[in-house]
Coordinates of C-alpha atoms in Angstrom, one line a residue:
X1 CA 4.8 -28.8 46.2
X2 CA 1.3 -27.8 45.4
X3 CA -1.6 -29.9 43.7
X4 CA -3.3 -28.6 40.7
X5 CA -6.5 -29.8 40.9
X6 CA -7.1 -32.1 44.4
X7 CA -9.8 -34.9 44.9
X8 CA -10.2 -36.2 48.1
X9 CA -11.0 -40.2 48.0
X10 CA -10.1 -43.2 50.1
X11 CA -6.8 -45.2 49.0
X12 CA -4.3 -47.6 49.7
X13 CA -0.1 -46.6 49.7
X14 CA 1.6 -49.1 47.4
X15 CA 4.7 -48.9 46.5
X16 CA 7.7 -51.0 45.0
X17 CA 9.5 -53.3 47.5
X18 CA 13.1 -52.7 48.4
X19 CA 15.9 -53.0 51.1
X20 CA 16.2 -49.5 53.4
X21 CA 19.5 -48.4 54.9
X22 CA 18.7 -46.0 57.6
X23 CA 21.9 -43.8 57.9
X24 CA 22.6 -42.1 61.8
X25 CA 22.8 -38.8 59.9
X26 CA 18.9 -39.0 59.6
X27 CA 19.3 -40.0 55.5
X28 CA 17.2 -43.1 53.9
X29 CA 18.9 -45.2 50.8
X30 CA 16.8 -47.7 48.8
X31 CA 18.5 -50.3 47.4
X32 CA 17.9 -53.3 45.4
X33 CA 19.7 -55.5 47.5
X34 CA 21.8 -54.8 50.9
X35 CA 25.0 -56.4 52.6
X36 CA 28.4 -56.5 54.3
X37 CA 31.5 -56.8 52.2
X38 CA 33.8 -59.4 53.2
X39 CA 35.7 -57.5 55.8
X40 CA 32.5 -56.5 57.5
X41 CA 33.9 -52.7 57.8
X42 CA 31.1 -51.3 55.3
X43 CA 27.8 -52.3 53.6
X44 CA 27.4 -52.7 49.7
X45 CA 23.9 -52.2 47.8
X46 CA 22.7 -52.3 44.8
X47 CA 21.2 -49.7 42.6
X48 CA 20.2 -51.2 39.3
X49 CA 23.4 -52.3 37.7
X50 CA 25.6 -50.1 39.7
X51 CA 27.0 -51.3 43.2
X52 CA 28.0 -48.9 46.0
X53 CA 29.7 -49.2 49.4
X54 CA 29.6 -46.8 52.7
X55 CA 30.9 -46.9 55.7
X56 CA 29.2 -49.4 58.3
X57 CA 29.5 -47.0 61.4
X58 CA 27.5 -44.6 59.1
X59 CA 24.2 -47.1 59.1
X60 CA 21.6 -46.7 61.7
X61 CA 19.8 -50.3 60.4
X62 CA 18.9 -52.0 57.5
X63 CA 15.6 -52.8 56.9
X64 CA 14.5 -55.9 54.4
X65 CA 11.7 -55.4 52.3
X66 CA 10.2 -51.6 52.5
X67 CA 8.5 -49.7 49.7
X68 CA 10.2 -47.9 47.7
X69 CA 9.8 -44.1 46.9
X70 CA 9.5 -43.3 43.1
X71 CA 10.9 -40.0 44.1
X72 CA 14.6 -40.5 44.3
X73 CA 14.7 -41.7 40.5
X74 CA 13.0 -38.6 39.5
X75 CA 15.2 -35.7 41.0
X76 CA 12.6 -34.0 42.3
X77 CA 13.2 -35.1 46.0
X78 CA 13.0 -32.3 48.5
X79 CA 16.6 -30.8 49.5
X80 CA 19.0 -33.5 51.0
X81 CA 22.8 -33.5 51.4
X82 CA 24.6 -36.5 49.9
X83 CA 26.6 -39.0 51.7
X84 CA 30.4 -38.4 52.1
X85 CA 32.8 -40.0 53.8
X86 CA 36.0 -38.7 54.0
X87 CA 38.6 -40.9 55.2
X88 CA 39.3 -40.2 58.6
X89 CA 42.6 -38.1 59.0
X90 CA 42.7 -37.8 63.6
X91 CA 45.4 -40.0 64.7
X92 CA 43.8 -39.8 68.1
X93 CA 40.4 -40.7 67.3
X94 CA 40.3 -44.3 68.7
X95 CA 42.0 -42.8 71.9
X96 CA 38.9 -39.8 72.4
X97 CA 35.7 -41.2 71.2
X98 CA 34.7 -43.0 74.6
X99 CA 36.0 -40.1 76.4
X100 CA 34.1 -37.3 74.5
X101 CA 30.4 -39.2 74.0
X102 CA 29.5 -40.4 77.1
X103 CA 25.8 -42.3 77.6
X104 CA 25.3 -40.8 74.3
X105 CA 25.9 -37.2 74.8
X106 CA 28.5 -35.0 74.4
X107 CA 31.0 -34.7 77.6
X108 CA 31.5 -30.8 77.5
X109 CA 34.0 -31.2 80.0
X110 CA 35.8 -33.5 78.4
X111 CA 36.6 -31.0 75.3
X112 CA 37.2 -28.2 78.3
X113 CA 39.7 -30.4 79.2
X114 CA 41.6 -30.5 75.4
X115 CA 41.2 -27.1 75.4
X116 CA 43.6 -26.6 78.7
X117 CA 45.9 -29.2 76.9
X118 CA 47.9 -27.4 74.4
X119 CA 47.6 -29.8 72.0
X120 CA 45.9 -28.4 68.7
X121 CA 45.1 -31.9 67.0
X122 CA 43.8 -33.4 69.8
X123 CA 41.6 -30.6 70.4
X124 CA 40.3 -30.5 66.8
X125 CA 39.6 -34.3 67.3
X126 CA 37.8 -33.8 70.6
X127 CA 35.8 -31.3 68.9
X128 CA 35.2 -33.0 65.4
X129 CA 34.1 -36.1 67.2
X130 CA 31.6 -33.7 69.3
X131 CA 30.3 -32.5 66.4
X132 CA 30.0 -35.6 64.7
X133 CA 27.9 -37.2 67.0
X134 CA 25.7 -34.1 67.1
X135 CA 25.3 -34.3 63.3
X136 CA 25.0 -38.0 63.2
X137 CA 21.7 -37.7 65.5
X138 CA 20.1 -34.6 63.6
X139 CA 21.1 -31.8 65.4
X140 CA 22.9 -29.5 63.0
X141 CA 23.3 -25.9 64.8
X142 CA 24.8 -27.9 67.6
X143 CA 27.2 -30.0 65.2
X144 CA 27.9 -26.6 63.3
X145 CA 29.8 -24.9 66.9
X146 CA 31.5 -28.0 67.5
X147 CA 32.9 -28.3 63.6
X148 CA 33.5 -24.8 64.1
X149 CA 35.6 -24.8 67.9
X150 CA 37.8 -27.7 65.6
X151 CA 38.6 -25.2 62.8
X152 CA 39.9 -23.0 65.2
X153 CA 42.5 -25.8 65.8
X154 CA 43.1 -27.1 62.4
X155 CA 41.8 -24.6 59.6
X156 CA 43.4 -26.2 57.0
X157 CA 41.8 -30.1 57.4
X158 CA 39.7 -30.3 54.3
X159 CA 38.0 -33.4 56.5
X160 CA 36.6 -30.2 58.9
X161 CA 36.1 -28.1 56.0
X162 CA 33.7 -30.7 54.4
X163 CA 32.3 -31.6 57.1
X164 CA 31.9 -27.5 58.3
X165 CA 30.5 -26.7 55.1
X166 CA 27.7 -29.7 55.3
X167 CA 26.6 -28.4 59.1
X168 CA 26.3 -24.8 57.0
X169 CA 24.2 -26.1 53.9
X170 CA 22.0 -28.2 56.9
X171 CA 21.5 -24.9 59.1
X172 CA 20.8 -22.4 55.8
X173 CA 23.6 -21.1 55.6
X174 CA 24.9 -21.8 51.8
X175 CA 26.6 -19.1 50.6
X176 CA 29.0 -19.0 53.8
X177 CA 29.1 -23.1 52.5
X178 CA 30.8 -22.2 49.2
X179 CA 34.0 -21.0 50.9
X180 CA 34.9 -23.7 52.8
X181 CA 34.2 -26.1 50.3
X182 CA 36.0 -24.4 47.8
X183 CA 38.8 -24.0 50.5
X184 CA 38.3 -27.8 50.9
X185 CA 38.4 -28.8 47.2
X186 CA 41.7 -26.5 47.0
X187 CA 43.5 -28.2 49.4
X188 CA 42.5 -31.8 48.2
X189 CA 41.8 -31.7 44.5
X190 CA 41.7 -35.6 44.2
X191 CA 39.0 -35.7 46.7
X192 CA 35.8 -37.0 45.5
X193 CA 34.2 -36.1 48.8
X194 CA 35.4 -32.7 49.0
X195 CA 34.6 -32.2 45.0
X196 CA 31.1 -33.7 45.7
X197 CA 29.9 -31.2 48.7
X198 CA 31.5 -28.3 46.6
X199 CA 29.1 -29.2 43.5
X200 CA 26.1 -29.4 45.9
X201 CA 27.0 -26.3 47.8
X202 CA 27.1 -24.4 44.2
X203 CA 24.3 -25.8 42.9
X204 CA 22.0 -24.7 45.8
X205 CA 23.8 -21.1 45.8
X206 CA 22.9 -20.6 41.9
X207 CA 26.4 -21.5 40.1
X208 CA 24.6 -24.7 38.3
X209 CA 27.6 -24.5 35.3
X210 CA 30.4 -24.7 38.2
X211 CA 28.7 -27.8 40.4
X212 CA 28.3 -29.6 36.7
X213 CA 32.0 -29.2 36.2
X214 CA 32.5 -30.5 40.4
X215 CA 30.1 -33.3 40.0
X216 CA 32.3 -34.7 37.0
X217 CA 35.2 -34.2 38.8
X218 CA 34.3 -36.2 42.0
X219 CA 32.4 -39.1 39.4
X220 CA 35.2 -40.0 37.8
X221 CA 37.1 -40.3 40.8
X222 CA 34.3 -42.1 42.4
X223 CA 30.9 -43.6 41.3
X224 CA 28.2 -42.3 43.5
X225 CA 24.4 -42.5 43.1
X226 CA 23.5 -39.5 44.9
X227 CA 25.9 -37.1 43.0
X228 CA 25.0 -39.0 39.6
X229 CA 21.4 -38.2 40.7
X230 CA 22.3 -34.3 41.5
X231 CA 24.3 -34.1 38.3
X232 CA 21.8 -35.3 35.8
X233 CA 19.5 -32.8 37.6
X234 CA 21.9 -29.5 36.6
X235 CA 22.3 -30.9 33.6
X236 CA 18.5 -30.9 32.7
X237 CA 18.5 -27.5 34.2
X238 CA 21.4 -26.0 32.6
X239 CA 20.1 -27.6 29.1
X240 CA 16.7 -26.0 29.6
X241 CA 18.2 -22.3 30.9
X242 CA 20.8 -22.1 28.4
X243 CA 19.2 -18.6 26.8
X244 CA 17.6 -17.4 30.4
X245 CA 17.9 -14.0 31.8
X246 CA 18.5 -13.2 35.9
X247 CA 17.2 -10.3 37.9
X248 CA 18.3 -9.6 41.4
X249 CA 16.0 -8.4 44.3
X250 CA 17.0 -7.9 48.2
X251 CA 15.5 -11.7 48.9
X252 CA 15.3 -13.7 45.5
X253 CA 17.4 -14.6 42.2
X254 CA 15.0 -14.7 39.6
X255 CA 15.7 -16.4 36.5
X256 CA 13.5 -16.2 33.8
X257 CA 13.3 -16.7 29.2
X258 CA 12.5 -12.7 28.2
X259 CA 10.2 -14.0 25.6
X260 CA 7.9 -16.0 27.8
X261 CA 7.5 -12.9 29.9
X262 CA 7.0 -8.9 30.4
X263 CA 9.4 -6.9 32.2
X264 CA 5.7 -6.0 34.1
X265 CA 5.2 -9.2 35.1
X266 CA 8.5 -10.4 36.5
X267 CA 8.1 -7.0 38.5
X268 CA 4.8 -7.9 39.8
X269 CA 6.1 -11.4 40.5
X270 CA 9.2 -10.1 42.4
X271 CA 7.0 -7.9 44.1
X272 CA 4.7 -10.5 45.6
X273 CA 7.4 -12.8 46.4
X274 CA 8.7 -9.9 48.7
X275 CA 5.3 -9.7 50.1
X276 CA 5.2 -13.2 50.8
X277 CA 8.3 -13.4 52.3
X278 CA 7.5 -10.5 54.8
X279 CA 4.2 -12.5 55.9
X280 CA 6.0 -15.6 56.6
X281 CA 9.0 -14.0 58.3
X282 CA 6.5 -12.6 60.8
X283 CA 4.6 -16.3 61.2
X284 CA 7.3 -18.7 61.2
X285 CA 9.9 -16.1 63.0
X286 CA 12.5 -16.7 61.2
X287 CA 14.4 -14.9 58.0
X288 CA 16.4 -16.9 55.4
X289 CA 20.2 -16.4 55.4
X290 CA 20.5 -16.4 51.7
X291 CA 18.5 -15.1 48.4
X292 CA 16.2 -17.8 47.3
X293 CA 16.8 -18.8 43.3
X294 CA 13.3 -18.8 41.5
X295 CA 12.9 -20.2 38.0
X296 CA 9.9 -19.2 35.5
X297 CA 9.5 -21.9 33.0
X298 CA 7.1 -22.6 29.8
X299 CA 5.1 -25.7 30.8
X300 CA 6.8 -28.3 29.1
X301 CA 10.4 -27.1 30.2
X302 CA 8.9 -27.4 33.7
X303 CA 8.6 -30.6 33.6
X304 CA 11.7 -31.6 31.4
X305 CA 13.5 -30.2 34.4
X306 CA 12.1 -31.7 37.4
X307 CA 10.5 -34.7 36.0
X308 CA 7.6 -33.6 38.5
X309 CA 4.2 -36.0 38.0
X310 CA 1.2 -34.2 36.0
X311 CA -0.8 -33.5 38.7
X312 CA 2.0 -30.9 40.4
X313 CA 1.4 -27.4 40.1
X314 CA 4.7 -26.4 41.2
X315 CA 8.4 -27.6 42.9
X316 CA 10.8 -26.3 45.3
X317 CA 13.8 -28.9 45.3
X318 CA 15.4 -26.1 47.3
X319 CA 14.7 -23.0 44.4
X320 CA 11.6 -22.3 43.4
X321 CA 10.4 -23.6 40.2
X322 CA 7.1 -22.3 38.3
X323 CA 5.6 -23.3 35.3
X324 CA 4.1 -19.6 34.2
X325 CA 3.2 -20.4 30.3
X326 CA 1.5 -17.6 29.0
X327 CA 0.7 -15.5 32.3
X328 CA 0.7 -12.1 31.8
X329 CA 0.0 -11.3 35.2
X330 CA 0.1 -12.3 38.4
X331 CA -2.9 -14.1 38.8
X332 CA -4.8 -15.4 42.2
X333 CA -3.6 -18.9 41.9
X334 CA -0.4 -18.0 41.6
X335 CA 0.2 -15.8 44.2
X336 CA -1.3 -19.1 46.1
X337 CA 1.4 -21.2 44.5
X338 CA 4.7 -18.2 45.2
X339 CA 3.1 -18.4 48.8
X340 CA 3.4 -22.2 49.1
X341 CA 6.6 -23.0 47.7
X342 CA 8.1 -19.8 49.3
X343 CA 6.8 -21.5 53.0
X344 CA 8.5 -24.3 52.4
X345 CA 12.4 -23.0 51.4
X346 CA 11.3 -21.2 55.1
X347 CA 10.6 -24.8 57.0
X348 CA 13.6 -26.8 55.4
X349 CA 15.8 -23.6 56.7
X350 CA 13.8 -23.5 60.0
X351 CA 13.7 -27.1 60.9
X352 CA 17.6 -27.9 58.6
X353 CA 15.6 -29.8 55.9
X354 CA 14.2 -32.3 58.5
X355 CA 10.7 -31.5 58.8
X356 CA 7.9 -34.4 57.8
X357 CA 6.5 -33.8 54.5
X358 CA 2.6 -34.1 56.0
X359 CA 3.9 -31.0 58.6
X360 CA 5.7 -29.3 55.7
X361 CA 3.0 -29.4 53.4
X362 CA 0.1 -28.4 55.9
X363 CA 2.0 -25.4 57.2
X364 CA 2.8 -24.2 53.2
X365 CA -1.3 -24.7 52.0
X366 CA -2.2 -23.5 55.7
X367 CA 0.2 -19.8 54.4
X368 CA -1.4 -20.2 51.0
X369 CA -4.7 -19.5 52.7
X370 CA -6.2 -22.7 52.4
X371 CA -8.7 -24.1 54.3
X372 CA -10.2 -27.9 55.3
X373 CA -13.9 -26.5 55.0
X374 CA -14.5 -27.7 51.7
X375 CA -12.9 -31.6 52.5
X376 CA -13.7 -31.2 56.5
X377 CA -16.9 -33.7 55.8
X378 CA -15.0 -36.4 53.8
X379 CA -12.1 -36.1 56.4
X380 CA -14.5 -36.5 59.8
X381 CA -15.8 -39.7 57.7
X382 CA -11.8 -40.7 56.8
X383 CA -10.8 -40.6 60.1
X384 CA -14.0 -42.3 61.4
X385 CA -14.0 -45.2 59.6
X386 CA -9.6 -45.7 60.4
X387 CA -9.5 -45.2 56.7
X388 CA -6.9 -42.2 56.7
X389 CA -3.1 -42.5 56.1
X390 CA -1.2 -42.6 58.8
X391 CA 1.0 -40.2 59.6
X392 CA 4.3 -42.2 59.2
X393 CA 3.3 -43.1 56.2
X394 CA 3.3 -39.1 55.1
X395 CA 6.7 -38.5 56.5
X396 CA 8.7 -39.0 53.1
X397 CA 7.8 -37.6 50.0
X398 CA 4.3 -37.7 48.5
X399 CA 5.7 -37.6 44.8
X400 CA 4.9 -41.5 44.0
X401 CA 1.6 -40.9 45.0
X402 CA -1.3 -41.3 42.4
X403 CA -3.3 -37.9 41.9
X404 CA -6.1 -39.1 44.4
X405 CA -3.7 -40.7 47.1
X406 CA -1.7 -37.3 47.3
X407 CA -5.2 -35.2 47.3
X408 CA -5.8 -37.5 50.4
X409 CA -2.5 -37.0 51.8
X410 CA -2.7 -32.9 51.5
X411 CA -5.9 -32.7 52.5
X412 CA -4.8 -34.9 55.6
X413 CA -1.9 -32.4 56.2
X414 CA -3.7 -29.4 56.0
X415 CA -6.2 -30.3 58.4
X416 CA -3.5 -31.6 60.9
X417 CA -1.3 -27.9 60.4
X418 CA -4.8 -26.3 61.3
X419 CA -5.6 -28.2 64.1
X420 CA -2.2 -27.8 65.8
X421 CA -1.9 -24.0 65.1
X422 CA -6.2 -23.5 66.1
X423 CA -5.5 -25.6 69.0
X424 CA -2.0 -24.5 70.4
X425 CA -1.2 -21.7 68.2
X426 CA 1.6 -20.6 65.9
X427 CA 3.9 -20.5 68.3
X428 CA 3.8 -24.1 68.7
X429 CA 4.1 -24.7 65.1
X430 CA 7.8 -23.0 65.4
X431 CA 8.8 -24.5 68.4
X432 CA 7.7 -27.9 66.6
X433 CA 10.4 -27.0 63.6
X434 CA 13.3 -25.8 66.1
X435 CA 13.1 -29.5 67.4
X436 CA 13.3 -30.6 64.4
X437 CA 16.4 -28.8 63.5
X438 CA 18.2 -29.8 67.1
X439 CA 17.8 -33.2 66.3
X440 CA 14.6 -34.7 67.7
X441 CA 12.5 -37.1 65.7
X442 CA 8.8 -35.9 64.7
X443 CA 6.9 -37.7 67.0
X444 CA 9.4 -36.5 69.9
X445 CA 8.9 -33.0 69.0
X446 CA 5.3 -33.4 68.7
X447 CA 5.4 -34.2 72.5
X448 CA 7.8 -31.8 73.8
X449 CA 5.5 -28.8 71.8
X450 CA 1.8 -30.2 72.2
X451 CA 2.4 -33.0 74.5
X452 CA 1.0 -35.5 71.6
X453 CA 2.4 -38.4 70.1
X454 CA 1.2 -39.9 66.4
X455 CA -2.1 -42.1 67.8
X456 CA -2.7 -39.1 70.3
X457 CA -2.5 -36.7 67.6
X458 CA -5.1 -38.7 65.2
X459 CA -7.6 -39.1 68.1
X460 CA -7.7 -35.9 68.6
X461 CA -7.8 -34.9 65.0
X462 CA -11.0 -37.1 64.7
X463 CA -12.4 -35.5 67.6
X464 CA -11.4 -31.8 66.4
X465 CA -13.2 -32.8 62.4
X466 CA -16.2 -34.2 64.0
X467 CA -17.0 -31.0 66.1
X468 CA -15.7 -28.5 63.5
X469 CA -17.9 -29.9 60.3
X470 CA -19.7 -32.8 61.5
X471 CA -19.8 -36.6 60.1

């Protein structure tokens, strides 16, 4: 997301209080109120009036009493996958879990070992379990082989298939995600689970009408908050882009109202957009798998859609949305704003949507062009007087921040993406994402990349403002 209009002043976070669940997948859920059901096999919470149960081996902890995002009641969220969890269908699963995780890792010789056996569901346990365990601890690519090794065993277990097409949507890899959750949904139509990861795989591949129609589906099979939240989401979207146009290039799906704009215009657009993504494929390293869906909107359809606050400029809930009223051109703050939301559909592909929002953000203003000279001052003094936010407190999303706490909290990120790539180089800033993708916290990749943990990393930011702009 980018500001419109930043102002860089001292603040204080608050936020509402609430109880956190802290899933193993890596996933946070705010509740109203936490705790076990009577046969202590899953936890219940409380969302408004609506109550919701999951799986206790899903929850990491539970934490009493955090503050609450606004975000999550707004839709606009960065990318996330929602919970599913289908019931398990591997008879031998009690029998292999000890024997494939060991001391918390994988046992590769273990699932050597079923693959001698001859036994095709005991394999496609061994593997699914693998793979679960990868997922459960962040790292996707790895979780992806393993869910793939167990398909070659038991292609037609919509339990894999779900759980296949998940590891895909994680490592960027949608549209290869729509068949096997359609080929999941076909073979259990009753499936809630299956019907909810088919709606989210078509909604992020562009087929908003068809993940309406999944969403419904799996809801009235099964109340869920995340897929109630998704589905009012593509139904603002649908409502607003009932009479839009689409226009295909070799990177993006362009969707657009012909008589907001000129066939010029969404040229030029297109145009810089393949610019942009040429520039960033050569600094992050990386290319996208799939086109990237961007939206053109009057102002006030922008935000009917994303219920975005009024000091956002722009949103990429994994498309791109831009608010573009009366541009006739393609002007130099917006090719600043196509840069910066383009950067970050790169990072959530780069790092499988688990990158820190005070990392994402820096890196997408640092592409932009954007520099800390202007703030570099005011930050030196911030970080002088302890007075900055700290940098777990900038993980999550900086959408219930007030206008001046999130001008404090990009400027922040910014300077931290600059010092990092100045001080280490870009190369750092890649390896940094790749951890993040195989699992590893940010604070763990921040020391296996630059040898620096959180405190380490704001001493020496304070050092690095000082002797760049002075106090």
């Amino acid at each position: 997301m980018r500001l419109i209009c930043p102002i860089l002043v001292l603040v204080t976070v608050l936020a509402a209080r609430a109880d956190v669940i802290h899933l193993k997948n890596g996933r946070t859920i705010w509740a109203d109120q936490v705790r076990e059901d009577k046969n202590k096999d899953r936890v219940e919470y409380d969302v408004g009036e609506d109550t919701y149960a999951i799986p206790k081996s899903s929850v990491e902890r539970i934490d009493a009493g955090g503050a609450a995002p606004v975000t999550g009641a707004h839709g606009v969220a960065a990318p996330e996958m929602p919970d599913f969890a289908p019931p398990a269908t591997f008879s031998h699963e009690s029998d292999l879990n000890d024997k494939i995780v060991r001391e918390g890792k994988v046992d590769s010789d273990a699932l050597a070992a079923l693959d001698r056996s001859g036994n095709p569901e005991m394999a496609a346990t061994g593997y699914f379990l693998a793979g679960k365990h990868e997922a459960d601890h962040g790292n996707f690519p790895q979780a992806k082989k393993y869910y793939e090794s167990a398909l070659r065993y038991q292609p037609e277990n919509s339990t894999l298939l779900i759980y296949y097409a998940a590891s895909l949507m994680r490592t960027g890899q949608a549209a290869l995600a729509l068949t096997y959750a359609g080929h999941a949904a076909r073979i259990a139509p009753e499936s809630p689970d299956a019907l909810g990861m088919l709606g989210f795989v078509q909604f992020a591949t562009d087929h908003t009408a068809e993940a309406i129609r999944s969403w419904k589906r799996s809801l009235a099979l099964r109340p869920d908050p995340v897929v109630k939240q998704y589905l009012e989401r593509a139904e603002r979207e649908s409502s607003a882009e009932s009479d839009f146009s689409q226009r295909e290039s070799s990177h993006f799906n362009l969707h657009f109202e012909g008589k907001q704009t000129s066939e010029s215009f969404r040229r030029e657009l297109l145009a810089t957009l393949d610019s942009d993504y040429d520039d960033l494929v050569r600094d992050l390293g990386y290319s996208p798998h799939d086109n990237i869906a961007v939206t053109l909107y009057t102002q006030q359809a922008f935000f009917d859609v994303t219920r975005a606050p009024s000091w956002s400029g722009a949103i990429n809930d994994g498309k791109l949305r831009i608010p573009v009223n009366g541009m006739q051109s393609v002007t130099p703050d917006l090719a600043h704003v196509l840069k910066h939301e383009l950067t970050h559909s790169f990072i959530a592909q780069i790092s499988s949507n688990r990158c820190p929002t005070w990392l994402n953000e820096g890196i997408a203003q640092m592409e932009e062009g954007k520099s800390s000279a202007s703030n570099g001052r005011a930050l030196a003094q911030l970080y002088a007087a302890g007075a900055e936010i700290p940098y777990n407190m900038l993980e999550g999303s900086f959408m219930s921040f007030s206008a001046p706490e999130a001008s404090t909290a990009y400027a922040e990120s910014l300077a931290s993406a600059e010092f990092i790539r100045d001080t280490y180089g870009m190369g750092d800033v890649q390896q940094i994402l790749e951890r993040l993708a195989h699992g590893s916290g940010a604070e763990a990749a921040l020391r296996a990349s630059i040898h620096s943990d959180y405190r380490q990393l704001r001493d020496e930011m304070a050092r690095w403002l000082v002797e760049r702009y002075g106090r």
